[in-house]
Coordinates of C-alpha atoms in Angstrom, one line a residue:
X1 CA -0.2 -0.3 0.1
X2 CA 1.7 3.4 -1.0
X3 CA 0.5 7.1 -1.0
X4 CA -0.3 8.1 -4.8
X5 CA 2.6 10.4 -6.2
X6 CA 0.8 13.8 -5.3
X7 CA 0.5 12.3 -1.7
X8 CA 4.2 11.8 -1.6
X9 CA 5.0 15.4 -2.3
X10 CA 2.9 16.1 0.7
X11 CA 3.6 13.6 3.2
X12 CA 5.1 14.9 6.3
X13 CA 8.7 14.4 6.4
X14 CA 9.0 13.7 10.4
X15 CA 7.5 14.4 13.5
X16 CA 4.5 13.0 14.9
X17 CA 3.1 13.7 11.4
X18 CA 5.5 11.8 9.8
X19 CA 5.3 9.1 12.2
X20 CA 1.6 9.0 12.1
X21 CA 1.7 9.0 8.3
X22 CA 4.0 6.1 8.3
X23 CA 2.0 4.1 10.4
X24 CA -1.0 4.7 8.0
X25 CA 0.9 4.1 5.1
X26 CA 2.4 0.7 6.2
X27 CA -0.6 -0.6 8.1
X28 CA -3.9 1.4 6.7
X29 CA -6.8 1.9 8.7
X30 CA -5.1 -0.2 11.7
X31 CA -2.3 2.0 11.6
X32 CA -4.7 5.0 12.4
X33 CA -6.4 3.1 14.9
X34 CA -3.4 2.1 16.6
X35 CA -1.9 5.8 16.4
X36 CA -5.1 7.2 18.2
X37 CA -5.2 4.2 20.8
X38 CA -1.6 5.6 21.7
X39 CA -3.1 9.3 21.6
X40 CA -5.4 8.2 24.1
X41 CA -2.7 6.8 26.6
X42 CA -0.6 9.8 26.0
X43 CA -2.4 12.8 25.6
X44 CA 1.0 14.9 24.0
X45 CA 0.0 13.0 20.9
X46 CA -2.1 15.3 19.2
X47 CA -5.3 13.9 17.4
X48 CA -6.0 17.0 15.8
X49 CA -2.9 16.3 13.5
X50 CA -3.2 12.4 13.2
X51 CA -7.0 12.4 12.4
X52 CA -6.8 15.2 9.8
X53 CA -4.2 13.2 8.4
X54 CA -5.8 9.9 7.9
X55 CA -8.5 12.0 6.0
X56 CA -5.9 13.3 3.9
X57 CA -4.9 9.8 3.2
X58 CA -8.3 8.4 2.5
X59 CA -8.6 11.1 -0.1
X60 CA -5.8 9.8 -1.6
X61 CA -6.7 6.6 -1.9
X62 CA -4.5 5.0 0.7
X63 CA -7.6 3.9 2.7
X64 CA -11.4 4.1 2.5
X65 CA -13.1 6.8 4.4
X66 CA -15.3 4.2 6.1
X67 CA -11.9 2.1 7.1
X68 CA -10.3 5.4 8.5
X69 CA -13.2 6.2 10.6
X70 CA -13.8 2.5 11.8
X71 CA -10.4 2.3 13.2
X72 CA -9.7 5.4 14.6
X73 CA -12.8 5.2 16.6
X74 CA -12.3 1.6 17.4
X75 CA -8.4 2.9 18.5
X76 CA -9.8 6.0 20.7
X77 CA -12.3 3.3 22.1
X78 CA -9.3 0.9 23.2
X79 CA -7.2 3.3 24.4
X80 CA -10.1 4.8 26.6
X81 CA -10.7 1.2 28.3
X82 CA -6.9 0.8 29.0
X83 CA -7.2 4.3 31.1
X84 CA -10.8 3.0 32.5
X85 CA -9.1 -0.3 33.8
X86 CA -6.2 1.8 35.4
X87 CA -8.6 3.9 37.1
X88 CA -10.6 0.9 38.4
X89 CA -7.3 -0.7 39.3
X90 CA -6.2 2.3 41.4
X91 CA -9.9 2.0 43.3
X92 CA -11.9 4.2 45.4
X93 CA -10.1 3.4 48.3
X94 CA -6.7 3.7 46.9
X95 CA -7.9 7.1 45.7
X96 CA -8.9 8.3 48.8
X97 CA -5.6 7.6 50.4
X98 CA -3.7 9.5 47.7
X99 CA -5.8 12.4 47.9
X100 CA -5.2 12.7 51.9
X101 CA -1.7 12.9 51.7
X102 CA -2.2 16.0 49.2
X103 CA -1.3 19.3 50.0
X104 CA -4.4 21.9 50.0
X105 CA -7.0 19.6 49.5
X106 CA -9.7 18.1 51.4
X107 CA -11.2 14.9 51.8
X108 CA -14.7 16.8 51.2
X109 CA -13.5 17.8 48.2
X110 CA -13.0 14.0 46.6
X111 CA -16.4 13.3 48.2
X112 CA -17.9 16.3 46.4
X113 CA -16.4 15.4 42.9
X114 CA -17.7 12.1 43.3
X115 CA -21.0 13.4 43.6
X116 CA -20.7 15.2 40.9
X117 CA -19.2 12.4 38.7
X118 CA -22.0 10.4 39.9
X119 CA -24.5 12.9 38.8
X120 CA -23.1 14.0 35.9
X121 CA -20.8 11.5 34.8
X122 CA -22.4 10.3 31.6
X123 CA -22.2 13.8 30.1
X124 CA -18.6 14.2 31.0
X125 CA -17.6 10.8 29.6
X126 CA -19.7 11.5 26.4
X127 CA -18.6 15.3 25.9
X128 CA -15.4 15.0 27.3
X129 CA -14.4 12.9 24.4
X130 CA -14.6 16.0 22.4
X131 CA -12.1 18.2 24.3
X132 CA -8.5 17.7 24.0
X133 CA -6.5 16.4 27.0
X134 CA -9.8 15.6 28.7
X135 CA -10.8 13.0 25.9
X136 CA -8.1 10.8 27.7
X137 CA -8.2 11.8 31.5
X138 CA -11.9 11.6 31.9
X139 CA -11.5 7.7 31.5
X140 CA -9.6 7.5 34.8
X141 CA -12.4 8.8 37.0
X142 CA -15.2 6.8 34.9
X143 CA -12.7 3.9 36.0
X144 CA -12.4 4.9 39.7
X145 CA -15.9 5.2 40.0
X146 CA -16.8 2.1 38.3
X147 CA -19.2 3.6 35.9
X148 CA -20.7 0.4 34.2
X149 CA -18.6 -0.7 31.8
X150 CA -21.3 -1.3 29.0
X151 CA -22.2 2.6 29.6
X152 CA -18.9 3.5 29.3
X153 CA -18.0 1.9 26.2
X154 CA -21.6 3.1 24.4
X155 CA -20.7 7.1 25.2
X156 CA -16.9 6.6 24.5
X157 CA -17.8 5.4 21.0
X158 CA -20.7 7.7 20.1
X159 CA -18.4 10.6 21.7
X160 CA -15.3 9.4 19.5
X161 CA -17.1 9.1 16.4
X162 CA -18.3 12.5 16.6
X163 CA -15.0 14.1 17.6
X164 CA -12.9 11.7 14.9
X165 CA -15.5 12.2 12.1
X166 CA -15.4 15.9 12.3
X167 CA -11.4 16.0 11.8
X168 CA -11.0 13.2 9.3
X169 CA -13.6 14.5 7.0
X170 CA -11.9 17.8 7.2
X171 CA -8.7 16.2 6.6
X172 CA -10.5 14.5 3.7
X173 CA -12.0 17.7 2.4
X174 CA -9.4 20.1 2.9
X175 CA -6.6 17.7 0.9
X176 CA -3.1 18.9 0.8
X177 CA -4.4 21.9 3.6
X178 CA -5.3 19.3 6.2
X179 CA -2.7 21.0 8.3
X180 CA -5.1 24.1 9.0
X181 CA -7.4 21.7 10.9
X182 CA -4.8 21.1 13.7
X183 CA -3.7 24.8 13.7
X184 CA -7.5 25.9 14.3
X185 CA -8.1 22.7 16.8
X186 CA -4.7 23.5 18.6
X187 CA -6.0 27.1 19.5
X188 CA -9.0 26.0 20.8
X189 CA -6.8 23.3 23.1
X190 CA -4.6 26.0 24.3
X191 CA -7.9 28.3 25.6
X192 CA -9.0 25.2 27.2
X193 CA -6.2 24.6 28.9
X194 CA -5.5 28.5 29.8
X195 CA -9.4 28.4 31.3
X196 CA -8.5 25.0 33.5
X197 CA -4.8 26.6 34.8
X198 CA -6.7 30.0 35.8
X199 CA -9.2 27.7 37.6
X200 CA -6.5 25.4 39.1
X201 CA -4.6 28.8 40.2
X202 CA -8.0 30.6 41.8
X203 CA -8.8 27.3 43.5
X204 CA -5.1 27.3 45.1
X205 CA -5.2 30.7 46.1
X206 CA -8.6 30.5 47.7
X207 CA -7.5 27.4 49.5
X208 CA -4.4 29.1 50.7
X209 CA -6.3 31.9 52.1
X210 CA -9.0 29.8 53.7
X211 CA -6.2 28.3 55.6
X212 CA -4.5 31.3 56.8
X213 CA -7.8 32.9 58.0
X214 CA -8.2 29.5 59.8
X215 CA -4.9 29.8 61.5
X216 CA -5.6 33.0 62.3
X217 CA -8.5 32.7 64.0
X218 CA -7.2 29.8 66.0
X219 CA -4.2 31.9 67.2
X220 CA -6.3 34.8 68.2

């Protein structure tokens, strides 16, 4: 299986894109699925590069569009399941033990988080599959909380299929301009991460202020 001549001219020469292109050219759909499974396990591998590249390859006849969507979605589910079982292996009791050793947090914070996940977990798993970085991380608390496995697989499959379809189709239609997809999604990812950092910093500052006030009251 080889890319056409025009595709060879556009094929990435190195880096993550080159690595993913090599997998897709050598293995077709299963190669794309493997790349996405690894992306789920190692979030620094960007799906916004791998998926549009797979769509571009489909447009060049390296694999069919149906194969691209099937294998990338299967890869997403396999990677998510690995993280789910890691969370299940850690378990609730061990998570509480680890949490108790962390600074600036309280046991009640984890309890509230568990209650939130119990109430909103299905939405978090489904929509989380469409948010870079979180698409991987959300599988861990799902495992810790032992979300029913069949429900986790259904939500992960549906959410992944939507995310994968958008990016694969974008690469398919944009052709040799597929890299533009990664640029726009990358900007969106940075915005999301920036908001998370702001939220974490705000939480830490408020927690420190609360601790200082509590100490001041005890000393007075």
